[in-house]
Amino acid sequence: MRLRAFLLATTFSLTVVPAFAQSGIPAAPTTLKAAQNAAPKPAAPARRPVASFWTSSEPTFDEGTYDRINAAMLSYAAIEVRGGWPSLPKGLLEPGMSGPAVAALRQRLAITDDLPAEVADGDAYDMMLTEAVKRFQIRHGLPETGTVGPQTLEALNVPVGKRLRQLSASLDRLNGMGFLFGQRYVVVNIPAAVAEAIEDGKVTRRYVTVVGKVDRPSPTLTTQITAVNLNPTWTVPLSILKKDIVTKMRKDPGYVGRMKMRVLDAAGNEVDARAVDWHSDRTPNFTVRQDSGNGNALGNVRIDMPNPHSVYMHDTNHKEFFSADYRFQSSGCTRVEGVRDFAAWILKDNEGWGRKEIDAEIATAKRTTVRLARGIPVAWIYLTGWASPDGTIHFRNDVYNLDPVPAKQFMVDVGRPLKVSSARASGFVLQSDDAPAFRPVSYLDSR
């Protein structure tokens, strides 16, 4: 498929496109010098700092996300038209320093409005620059240190074209999801390894999560949470059975017993693990199920959400992964830190199932399934670039390397003409010469 780039006249793009949309303030003039010399000089706008990502009530995904990503694409395309941003040299930059590298850092952060344009000049690493670095780190999911170390430097030097591609690819992946937002709903953004419990348009709490490995990725999907399982057993999926359990049993015949797992035949009857030919290359004709309790891979809580991928959200017996910066360690499911609080929020409409009652039921060691009084919509999405309702533009690493891959096309409503994004219509994004070929696919799998 041939690609061509349509670009509006530069003058038009610079006058109509808000180049710094993430701050919610008016667009700056074409250059920083022009901003300083403009007359008459307007009063400096009140500047609201970006809240820490973990305490912000702004959801990643709501009904306005699609349009906000469109606006963000226009902003970053305008930056690209003007030449992008400077690349910073290697080396640590921290408060108290000065020199050419710090001067370049100030210019770099002013272009994306992390630093106000009126203080962009200079070469001192002062308090304003420290706060600007923290703002940038918040937007990119980095530790808020205010110091430019290797991770922050790498993010600062990502070209504007790649950021634009992240926004474009994220927009494509949202297209046709068909998600019905409820008064209460749950979102897992896989690249951020974060779950959000959203109520009345605001995030009531964010949860650290562990999601799928690169070779066992978590799928994108939309469905409903229907039940909470306390003290669940774990039926090992066939893929994990073949990749992990069989391999370990070949090396250690006592592994299944030590992990409190049972081998079941097709009728559900337990069979002696020693009677199984673990060295056979045939597809296993048995099931392995792990007992509930301490050591269970699902921990004490499983959140049921019917979907064709057989994935769910759950507790874990490996809580050490929650404190890691890299949290892509599961086999496709989403592990949730603080899952008991999450379960209590999910069961809010189920009388008699608060956090205290959940803890008490888990303490009995009995397997209990609590079905929701009302199903809660849930979406697992893959956004490497998005804009929150306050206008802040966020980016995360493309861990699964999906951004270069065209998203599947969707046919969700043939009675309605397809809406072309304003960013593409303006010519800022690569467009295909050929009309896309559509084929029906499940809305549960936008990948």
GROMACS .gro file of C-alpha atoms in nm:
model
  447
    1MET     CA    1   0.000   0.000   0.000
    2ARG     CA    2   0.146   0.331  -0.107
    3LEU     CA    3   0.155   0.614   0.142
    4ARG     CA    4   0.156   0.986   0.080
    5ALA     CA    5   0.178   1.282   0.311
    6PHE     CA    6  -0.056   1.577   0.272
    7LEU     CA    7   0.059   1.896   0.444
    8LEU     CA    8  -0.133   2.219   0.479
    9ALA     CA    9   0.040   2.546   0.402
   10THR     CA   10   0.268   2.632   0.692
   11THR     CA   11   0.111   2.970   0.755
   12PHE     CA   12  -0.234   2.819   0.786
   13SER     CA   13  -0.118   2.540   1.015
   14LEU     CA   14   0.060   2.775   1.250
   15THR     CA   15  -0.233   3.011   1.283
   16VAL     CA   16  -0.509   2.758   1.337
   17VAL     CA   17  -0.336   2.472   1.520
   18PRO     CA   18  -0.281   2.499   1.897
   19ALA     CA   19   0.078   2.385   1.917
   20PHE     CA   20   0.073   2.341   2.292
   21ALA     CA   21  -0.266   2.184   2.346
   22GLN     CA   22  -0.157   1.981   2.648
   23SER     CA   23  -0.151   2.284   2.875
   24GLY     CA   24  -0.494   2.412   2.785
   25ILE     CA   25  -0.346   2.765   2.728
   26PRO     CA   26  -0.346   2.960   2.398
   27ALA     CA   27  -0.096   2.867   2.128
   28ALA     CA   28   0.242   3.036   2.138
   29PRO     CA   29   0.363   3.238   1.835
   30THR     CA   30   0.581   3.066   1.578
   31THR     CA   31   0.908   3.112   1.768
   32LEU     CA   32   1.004   3.173   2.128
   33LYS     CA   33   1.159   3.508   2.025
   34ALA     CA   34   0.833   3.608   1.867
   35ALA     CA   35   0.658   3.525   2.193
   36GLN     CA   36   0.895   3.748   2.385
   37ASN     CA   37   0.875   4.040   2.139
   38ALA     CA   38   0.502   4.029   2.066
   39ALA     CA   39   0.321   4.355   2.133
   40PRO     CA   40   0.107   4.431   2.309
   41LYS     CA   41   0.223   4.165   2.553
   42PRO     CA   42  -0.069   3.983   2.714
   43ALA     CA   43  -0.077   3.907   3.081
   44ALA     CA   44   0.087   3.574   3.162
   45PRO     CA   45  -0.185   3.308   3.191
   46ALA     CA   46  -0.245   3.140   3.524
   47ARG     CA   47  -0.053   2.815   3.514
   48ARG     CA   48  -0.195   2.501   3.669
   49PRO     CA   49   0.065   2.237   3.747
   50VAL     CA   50   0.012   1.885   3.617
   51ALA     CA   51  -0.107   1.660   3.898
   52SER     CA   52   0.092   1.347   3.965
   53PHE     CA   53  -0.041   1.074   3.739
   54TRP     CA   54  -0.120   0.855   4.039
   55THR     CA   55  -0.328   1.118   4.219
   56SER     CA   56  -0.496   1.278   3.916
   57SER     CA   57  -0.868   1.215   3.877
   58GLU     CA   58  -0.847   1.255   3.498
   59PRO     CA   59  -0.929   0.927   3.319
   60THR     CA   60  -0.713   0.787   3.041
   61PHE     CA   61  -1.015   0.669   2.843
   62ASP     CA   62  -1.354   0.837   2.824
   63GLU     CA   63  -1.595   0.956   2.557
   64GLY     CA   64  -1.369   1.249   2.467
   65THR     CA   65  -1.043   1.056   2.431
   66TYR     CA   66  -1.073   1.013   2.054
   67ASP     CA   67  -1.121   1.384   1.991
   68ARG     CA   68  -0.845   1.481   2.235
   69ILE     CA   69  -0.595   1.254   2.059
   70ASN     CA   70  -0.698   1.419   1.733
   71ALA     CA   71  -0.619   1.761   1.882
   72ALA     CA   72  -0.289   1.633   2.023
   73MET     CA   73  -0.190   1.507   1.678
   74LEU     CA   74  -0.251   1.852   1.533
   75SER     CA   75  -0.039   2.008   1.807
   76TYR     CA   76   0.256   1.773   1.753
   77ALA     CA   77   0.225   1.798   1.375
   78ALA     CA   78   0.260   2.175   1.409
   79ILE     CA   79   0.574   2.124   1.618
   80GLU     CA   80   0.709   1.894   1.347
   81VAL     CA   81   0.641   2.158   1.080
   82ARG     CA   82   0.852   2.405   1.276
   83GLY     CA   83   1.144   2.164   1.291
   84GLY     CA   84   1.075   1.959   1.603
   85TRP     CA   85   1.290   1.996   1.913
   86PRO     CA   86   1.663   1.987   1.983
   87SER     CA   87   1.840   1.664   2.075
   88LEU     CA   88   2.016   1.678   2.411
   89PRO     CA   89   2.369   1.547   2.469
   90LYS     CA   90   2.436   1.246   2.690
   91GLY     CA   91   2.509   1.311   3.054
   92LEU     CA   92   2.333   1.375   3.384
   93LEU     CA   93   2.158   1.709   3.426
   94GLU     CA   94   2.043   1.816   3.771
   95PRO     CA   95   1.940   2.124   3.970
   96GLY     CA   96   2.220   2.374   4.030
   97MET     CA   97   2.395   2.307   3.701
   98SER     CA   98   2.436   2.558   3.418
   99GLY     CA   99   2.578   2.564   3.066
  100PRO     CA  100   2.485   2.490   2.704
  101ALA     CA  101   2.322   2.152   2.782
  102VAL     CA  102   2.093   2.315   3.038
  103ALA     CA  103   2.011   2.592   2.789
  104ALA     CA  104   1.914   2.326   2.532
  105LEU     CA  105   1.701   2.151   2.794
  106ARG     CA  106   1.512   2.473   2.864
  107GLN     CA  107   1.441   2.521   2.493
  108ARG     CA  108   1.338   2.157   2.455
  109LEU     CA  109   1.085   2.172   2.741
  110ALA     CA  110   0.945   2.506   2.626
  111ILE     CA  111   0.855   2.360   2.287
  112THR     CA  112   0.617   2.110   2.451
  113ASP     CA  113   0.502   2.369   2.706
  114ASP     CA  114   0.648   2.186   3.003
  115LEU     CA  115   0.836   2.511   3.067
  116PRO     CA  116   0.665   2.849   3.006
  117ALA     CA  117   0.793   3.015   2.688
  118GLU     CA  118   0.862   3.341   2.871
  119VAL     CA  119   1.134   3.176   3.084
  120ALA     CA  120   1.282   2.952   2.811
  121ASP     CA  121   1.602   3.158   2.772
  122GLY     CA  122   1.892   3.113   3.009
  123ASP     CA  123   2.125   2.831   3.105
  124ALA     CA  124   2.050   2.780   3.476
  125TYR     CA  125   1.894   2.463   3.617
  126ASP     CA  126   1.668   2.654   3.855
  127MET     CA  127   1.345   2.572   4.037
  128MET     CA  128   1.131   2.650   3.731
  129LEU     CA  129   1.331   2.406   3.521
  130THR     CA  130   1.316   2.142   3.795
  131GLU     CA  131   0.936   2.165   3.800
  132ALA     CA  132   0.928   2.154   3.420
  133VAL     CA  133   1.133   1.832   3.421
  134LYS     CA  134   0.893   1.682   3.675
  135ARG     CA  135   0.600   1.778   3.454
  136PHE     CA  136   0.766   1.605   3.158
  137GLN     CA  137   0.835   1.297   3.372
  138ILE     CA  138   0.471   1.283   3.484
  139ARG     CA  139   0.355   1.293   3.123
  140HIS     CA  140   0.588   1.006   3.027
  141GLY     CA  141   0.532   0.777   3.325
  142LEU     CA  142   0.879   0.833   3.469
  143PRO     CA  143   0.980   0.878   3.835
  144GLU     CA  144   0.925   1.243   3.929
  145THR     CA  145   1.282   1.326   4.031
  146GLY     CA  146   1.329   1.663   3.862
  147THR     CA  147   1.668   1.534   3.744
  148VAL     CA  148   1.749   1.430   3.386
  149GLY     CA  149   1.893   1.078   3.409
  150PRO     CA  150   1.920   0.813   3.136
  151GLN     CA  151   1.546   0.730   3.119
  152THR     CA  152   1.434   1.091   3.107
  153LEU     CA  153   1.703   1.180   2.853
  154GLU     CA  154   1.593   0.895   2.629
  155ALA     CA  155   1.233   1.018   2.643
  156LEU     CA  156   1.336   1.379   2.576
  157ASN     CA  157   1.526   1.272   2.264
  158VAL     CA  158   1.243   1.072   2.105
  159PRO     CA  159   1.176   1.257   1.774
  160VAL     CA  160   0.848   1.441   1.733
  161GLY     CA  161   0.766   1.220   1.434
  162LYS     CA  162   0.769   0.911   1.656
  163ARG     CA  163   0.546   1.083   1.912
  164LEU     CA  164   0.307   1.171   1.632
  165ARG     CA  165   0.305   0.808   1.520
  166GLN     CA  166   0.223   0.696   1.877
  167LEU     CA  167  -0.078   0.925   1.882
  168SER     CA  168  -0.188   0.815   1.535
  169ALA     CA  169  -0.153   0.443   1.616
  170SER     CA  170  -0.338   0.486   1.945
  171LEU     CA  171  -0.619   0.662   1.762
  172ASP     CA  172  -0.639   0.378   1.510
  173ARG     CA  173  -0.663   0.120   1.788
  174LEU     CA  174  -0.955   0.304   1.947
  175ASN     CA  175  -1.144   0.330   1.620
  176GLY     CA  176  -1.440   0.096   1.621
  177MET     CA  177  -1.401  -0.039   1.974
  178GLY     CA  178  -1.772   0.007   2.037
  179PHE     CA  179  -1.721   0.048   2.412
  180LEU     CA  180  -2.028   0.160   2.607
  181PHE     CA  181  -1.917   0.386   2.890
  182GLY     CA  182  -2.113   0.343   3.210
  183GLN     CA  183  -2.156   0.556   3.517
  184ARG     CA  184  -1.894   0.321   3.662
  185TYR     CA  185  -1.638   0.145   3.446
  186VAL     CA  186  -1.283   0.006   3.452
  187VAL     CA  187  -0.995   0.073   3.214
  188VAL     CA  188  -0.662  -0.107   3.188
  189ASN     CA  189  -0.408   0.076   2.971
  190ILE     CA  190  -0.158  -0.196   2.892
  191PRO     CA  191   0.149   0.018   2.799
  192ALA     CA  192   0.112   0.210   3.127
  193ALA     CA  193   0.051  -0.111   3.328
  194VAL     CA  194  -0.225   0.072   3.514
  195ALA     CA  195  -0.591   0.005   3.595
  196GLU     CA  196  -0.840   0.283   3.662
  197ALA     CA  197  -1.169   0.259   3.851
  198ILE     CA  198  -1.383   0.539   3.706
  199GLU     CA  199  -1.705   0.675   3.850
  200ASP     CA  200  -1.906   0.976   3.730
  201GLY     CA  201  -1.630   1.064   3.484
  202LYS     CA  202  -1.351   1.075   3.744
  203VAL     CA  203  -1.088   0.822   3.849
  204THR     CA  204  -1.165   0.715   4.204
  205ARG     CA  205  -0.841   0.521   4.223
  206ARG     CA  206  -0.555   0.399   4.005
  207TYR     CA  207  -0.403   0.058   4.061
  208VAL     CA  208  -0.053  -0.061   3.975
  209THR     CA  209  -0.081  -0.367   3.755
  210VAL     CA  210   0.138  -0.636   3.603
  211VAL     CA  211   0.038  -0.720   3.246
  212GLY     CA  212   0.148  -0.965   2.977
  213LYS     CA  213   0.502  -1.034   2.869
  214VAL     CA  214   0.615  -0.937   2.521
  215ASP     CA  215   0.585  -1.299   2.406
  216ARG     CA  216   0.257  -1.346   2.597
  217PRO     CA  217   0.087  -1.009   2.550
  218SER     CA  218  -0.231  -0.899   2.720
  219PRO     CA  219  -0.507  -0.861   2.459
  220THR     CA  220  -0.714  -0.552   2.398
  221LEU     CA  221  -1.082  -0.615   2.467
  222THR     CA  222  -1.410  -0.475   2.591
  223THR     CA  223  -1.651  -0.673   2.805
  224GLN     CA  224  -1.819  -0.658   3.146
  225ILE     CA  225  -1.709  -0.759   3.494
  226THR     CA  226  -1.969  -1.009   3.613
  227ALA     CA  227  -1.837  -1.168   3.932
  228VAL     CA  228  -1.570  -1.165   4.201
  229ASN     CA  229  -1.419  -1.498   4.308
  230LEU     CA  230  -1.270  -1.525   4.656
  231ASN     CA  231  -1.015  -1.800   4.727
  232PRO     CA  232  -1.025  -1.916   4.363
  233THR     CA  233  -0.866  -2.225   4.219
  234TRP     CA  234  -0.658  -2.186   3.905
  235THR     CA  235  -0.716  -2.401   3.600
  236VAL     CA  236  -0.390  -2.376   3.406
  237PRO     CA  237  -0.451  -2.256   3.047
  238LEU     CA  238  -0.338  -2.496   2.777
  239SER     CA  239  -0.072  -2.254   2.651
  240ILE     CA  240   0.087  -2.228   2.998
  241LEU     CA  241   0.045  -2.601   3.051
  242LYS     CA  242   0.247  -2.674   2.736
  243LYS     CA  243   0.507  -2.400   2.778
  244ASP     CA  244   0.563  -2.412   3.152
  245ILE     CA  245   0.412  -2.704   3.344
  246VAL     CA  246   0.513  -2.981   3.105
  247THR     CA  247   0.867  -2.840   3.077
  248LYS     CA  248   0.905  -2.821   3.456
  249MET     CA  249   0.763  -3.170   3.512
  250ARG     CA  250   1.020  -3.312   3.272
  251LYS     CA  251   1.295  -3.170   3.491
  252ASP     CA  252   1.125  -3.205   3.828
  253PRO     CA  253   0.859  -3.482   3.860
  254GLY     CA  254   0.757  -3.350   4.201
  255TYR     CA  255   0.674  -2.999   4.078
  256VAL     CA  256   0.297  -3.046   4.040
  257GLY     CA  257   0.253  -3.192   4.386
  258ARG     CA  258   0.473  -2.930   4.551
  259MET     CA  259   0.271  -2.650   4.388
  260LYS     CA  260  -0.057  -2.805   4.517
  261MET     CA  261  -0.171  -2.881   4.165
  262ARG     CA  262  -0.395  -3.168   4.062
  263VAL     CA  263  -0.398  -3.351   3.728
  264LEU     CA  264  -0.753  -3.415   3.603
  265ASP     CA  265  -0.874  -3.633   3.318
  266ALA     CA  266  -1.139  -3.533   3.064
  267ALA     CA  267  -1.415  -3.629   3.308
  268GLY     CA  268  -1.267  -3.415   3.586
  269ASN     CA  269  -1.134  -3.710   3.786
  270GLU     CA  270  -0.796  -3.675   3.954
  271VAL     CA  271  -0.519  -3.893   3.814
  272ASP     CA  272  -0.173  -3.969   3.947
  273ALA     CA  273   0.076  -3.721   3.797
  274ARG     CA  274   0.329  -4.005   3.777
  275ALA     CA  275   0.101  -4.187   3.533
  276VAL     CA  276   0.123  -3.904   3.280
  277ASP     CA  277   0.378  -3.918   2.999
  278TRP     CA  278   0.523  -3.570   3.041
  279HIS     CA  279   0.775  -3.633   2.761
  280SER     CA  280   0.509  -3.682   2.494
  281ASP     CA  281   0.492  -3.419   2.220
  282ARG     CA  282   0.117  -3.466   2.177
  283THR     CA  283  -0.129  -3.204   2.297
  284PRO     CA  284  -0.209  -3.281   2.662
  285ASN     CA  285  -0.542  -3.460   2.707
  286PHE     CA  286  -0.562  -3.363   3.072
  287THR     CA  287  -0.615  -3.054   3.284
  288VAL     CA  288  -0.401  -2.916   3.565
  289ARG     CA  289  -0.576  -2.726   3.844
  290GLN     CA  290  -0.411  -2.553   4.138
  291ASP     CA  291  -0.586  -2.558   4.475
  292SER     CA  292  -0.692  -2.231   4.634
  293GLY     CA  293  -0.496  -2.091   4.926
  294ASN     CA  294  -0.145  -1.966   4.988
  295GLY     CA  295   0.075  -2.009   4.683
  296ASN     CA  296  -0.211  -2.004   4.434
  297ALA     CA  297  -0.108  -1.811   4.124
  298LEU     CA  298  -0.428  -1.605   4.138
  299GLY     CA  299  -0.384  -1.512   4.503
  300ASN     CA  300  -0.707  -1.464   4.697
  301VAL     CA  301  -0.919  -1.278   4.439
  302ARG     CA  302  -1.014  -1.324   4.076
  303ILE     CA  303  -1.228  -1.074   3.881
  304ASP     CA  304  -1.440  -1.255   3.623
  305MET     CA  305  -1.499  -1.085   3.287
  306PRO     CA  306  -1.615  -1.320   3.007
  307ASN     CA  307  -1.408  -1.284   2.690
  308PRO     CA  308  -1.275  -1.505   2.410
  309HIS     CA  309  -0.916  -1.478   2.539
  310SER     CA  310  -0.994  -1.638   2.879
  311VAL     CA  311  -0.811  -1.360   3.061
  312TYR     CA  312  -0.915  -1.183   3.379
  313MET     CA  313  -0.791  -0.956   3.657
  314HIS     CA  314  -0.660  -1.111   3.975
  315ASP     CA  315  -0.444  -1.108   4.285
  316THR     CA  316  -0.101  -1.273   4.278
  317ASN     CA  317   0.142  -1.460   4.499
  318HIS     CA  318   0.428  -1.260   4.340
  319LYS     CA  319   0.362  -0.914   4.478
  320GLU     CA  320   0.726  -0.816   4.438
  321PHE     CA  321   0.660  -0.735   4.071
  322PHE     CA  322   0.435  -0.442   4.164
  323SER     CA  323   0.730  -0.235   4.282
  324ALA     CA  324   0.922  -0.279   3.955
  325ASP     CA  325   0.944  -0.011   3.685
  326TYR     CA  326   0.902  -0.282   3.420
  327ARG     CA  327   0.574  -0.460   3.491
  328PHE     CA  328   0.525  -0.679   3.185
  329GLN     CA  329   0.561  -1.016   3.355
  330SER     CA  330   0.229  -1.202   3.332
  331SER     CA  331   0.106  -1.458   3.081
  332GLY     CA  332  -0.169  -1.228   2.955
  333CYS     CA  333  -0.392  -1.165   3.256
  334THR     CA  334  -0.378  -0.845   3.460
  335ARG     CA  335  -0.252  -0.870   3.817
  336VAL     CA  336  -0.379  -0.588   4.037
  337GLU     CA  337  -0.206  -0.441   4.342
  338GLY     CA  338  -0.457  -0.366   4.618
  339VAL     CA  339  -0.702  -0.605   4.456
  340ARG     CA  340  -0.916  -0.636   4.770
  341ASP     CA  341  -0.989  -0.262   4.764
  342PHE     CA  342  -1.060  -0.297   4.394
  343ALA     CA  343  -1.299  -0.586   4.463
  344ALA     CA  344  -1.479  -0.376   4.727
  345TRP     CA  345  -1.525  -0.096   4.471
  346ILE     CA  346  -1.657  -0.345   4.216
  347LEU     CA  347  -1.904  -0.488   4.471
  348LYS     CA  348  -2.022  -0.146   4.586
  349ASP     CA  349  -2.378  -0.217   4.470
  350ASN     CA  350  -2.382  -0.562   4.634
  351GLU     CA  351  -2.511  -0.509   4.986
  352GLY     CA  352  -2.300  -0.672   5.254
  353TRP     CA  353  -1.980  -0.697   5.049
  354GLY     CA  354  -1.752  -0.418   5.172
  355ARG     CA  355  -1.380  -0.454   5.233
  356LYS     CA  356  -1.436  -0.590   5.585
  357GLU     CA  357  -1.671  -0.863   5.462
  358ILE     CA  358  -1.433  -0.955   5.177
  359ASP     CA  359  -1.143  -0.995   5.421
  360ALA     CA  360  -1.356  -1.207   5.652
  361GLU     CA  361  -1.469  -1.436   5.371
  362ILE     CA  362  -1.113  -1.483   5.245
  363ALA     CA  363  -1.007  -1.578   5.599
  364THR     CA  364  -1.249  -1.872   5.594
  365ALA     CA  365  -1.050  -2.024   5.302
  366LYS     CA  366  -1.382  -2.116   5.136
  367ARG     CA  367  -1.426  -2.068   4.764
  368THR     CA  368  -1.692  -1.804   4.716
  369THR     CA  369  -1.833  -1.644   4.402
  370VAL     CA  370  -2.010  -1.310   4.436
  371ARG     CA  371  -2.207  -1.217   4.126
  372LEU     CA  372  -2.245  -0.847   4.059
  373ALA     CA  373  -2.583  -0.687   4.100
  374ARG     CA  374  -2.498  -0.488   3.785
  375GLY     CA  375  -2.223  -0.569   3.538
  376ILE     CA  376  -1.944  -0.312   3.513
  377PRO     CA  377  -1.803  -0.228   3.167
  378VAL     CA  378  -1.429  -0.291   3.136
  379ALA     CA  379  -1.188  -0.207   2.855
  380TRP     CA  380  -0.829  -0.321   2.812
  381ILE     CA  381  -0.673  -0.071   2.574
  382TYR     CA  382  -0.330  -0.011   2.422
  383LEU     CA  383  -0.261   0.362   2.419
  384THR     CA  384   0.101   0.470   2.387
  385GLY     CA  385  -0.012   0.830   2.336
  386TRP     CA  386  -0.324   1.004   2.467
  387ALA     CA  387  -0.454   1.330   2.609
  388SER     CA  388  -0.640   1.354   2.939
  389PRO     CA  389  -0.945   1.580   2.988
  390ASP     CA  390  -0.729   1.859   3.135
  391GLY     CA  391  -0.536   1.869   2.805
  392THR     CA  392  -0.219   1.698   2.927
  393ILE     CA  393  -0.062   1.479   2.657
  394HIS     CA  394   0.087   1.153   2.784
  395PHE     CA  395   0.318   0.897   2.625
  396ARG     CA  396   0.430   0.547   2.724
  397ASN     CA  397   0.677   0.303   2.568
  398ASP     CA  398   0.544   0.076   2.294
  399VAL     CA  399   0.641  -0.242   2.477
  400TYR     CA  400   0.466  -0.478   2.234
  401ASN     CA  401   0.596  -0.288   1.928
  402LEU     CA  402   0.245  -0.238   1.790
  403ASP     CA  403   0.274   0.125   1.681
  404PRO     CA  404   0.444   0.047   1.347
  405VAL     CA  405   0.178  -0.216   1.270
  406PRO     CA  406  -0.148  -0.098   1.108
  407ALA     CA  407  -0.442  -0.161   1.340
  408LYS     CA  408  -0.716  -0.398   1.227
  409GLN     CA  409  -1.001  -0.222   1.053
  410PHE     CA  410  -1.348  -0.251   1.199
  411MET     CA  411  -1.697  -0.264   1.057
  412VAL     CA  412  -1.912  -0.176   1.354
  413ASP     CA  413  -2.192   0.026   1.193
  414VAL     CA  414  -2.233  -0.001   0.818
  415GLY     CA  415  -2.528   0.237   0.827
  416ARG     CA  416  -2.308   0.526   0.936
  417PRO     CA  417  -2.035   0.682   0.717
  418LEU     CA  418  -1.685   0.643   0.852
  419LYS     CA  419  -1.556   0.951   1.031
  420VAL     CA  420  -1.218   1.065   0.907
  421SER     CA  421  -1.010   1.216   1.184
  422SER     CA  422  -0.952   1.588   1.158
  423ALA     CA  423  -0.579   1.531   1.191
  424ARG     CA  424  -0.573   1.315   0.880
  425ALA     CA  425  -0.813   1.542   0.695
  426SER     CA  426  -0.578   1.831   0.766
  427GLY     CA  427  -0.299   1.637   0.598
  428PHE     CA  428  -0.073   1.606   0.902
  429VAL     CA  429  -0.075   1.225   0.906
  430LEU     CA  430   0.024   0.978   0.640
  431GLN     CA  431  -0.276   0.865   0.443
  432SER     CA  432  -0.318   0.569   0.214
  433ASP     CA  433  -0.369   0.615  -0.160
  434ASP     CA  434  -0.604   0.318  -0.154
  435ALA     CA  435  -0.934   0.272   0.024
  436PRO     CA  436  -0.894   0.027   0.316
  437ALA     CA  437  -1.044  -0.317   0.283
  438PHE     CA  438  -1.284  -0.396   0.567
  439ARG     CA  439  -1.371  -0.733   0.706
  440PRO     CA  440  -1.591  -0.818   1.004
  441VAL     CA  441  -1.395  -0.893   1.322
  442SER     CA  442  -1.494  -0.927   1.685
  443TYR     CA  443  -1.515  -0.598   1.869
  444LEU     CA  444  -1.356  -0.779   2.162
  445ASP     CA  445  -1.018  -0.784   1.994
  446SER     CA  446  -0.899  -0.456   1.854
  447ARG     CA  447  -0.555  -0.600   1.792
   0.00000   0.00000   0.00000
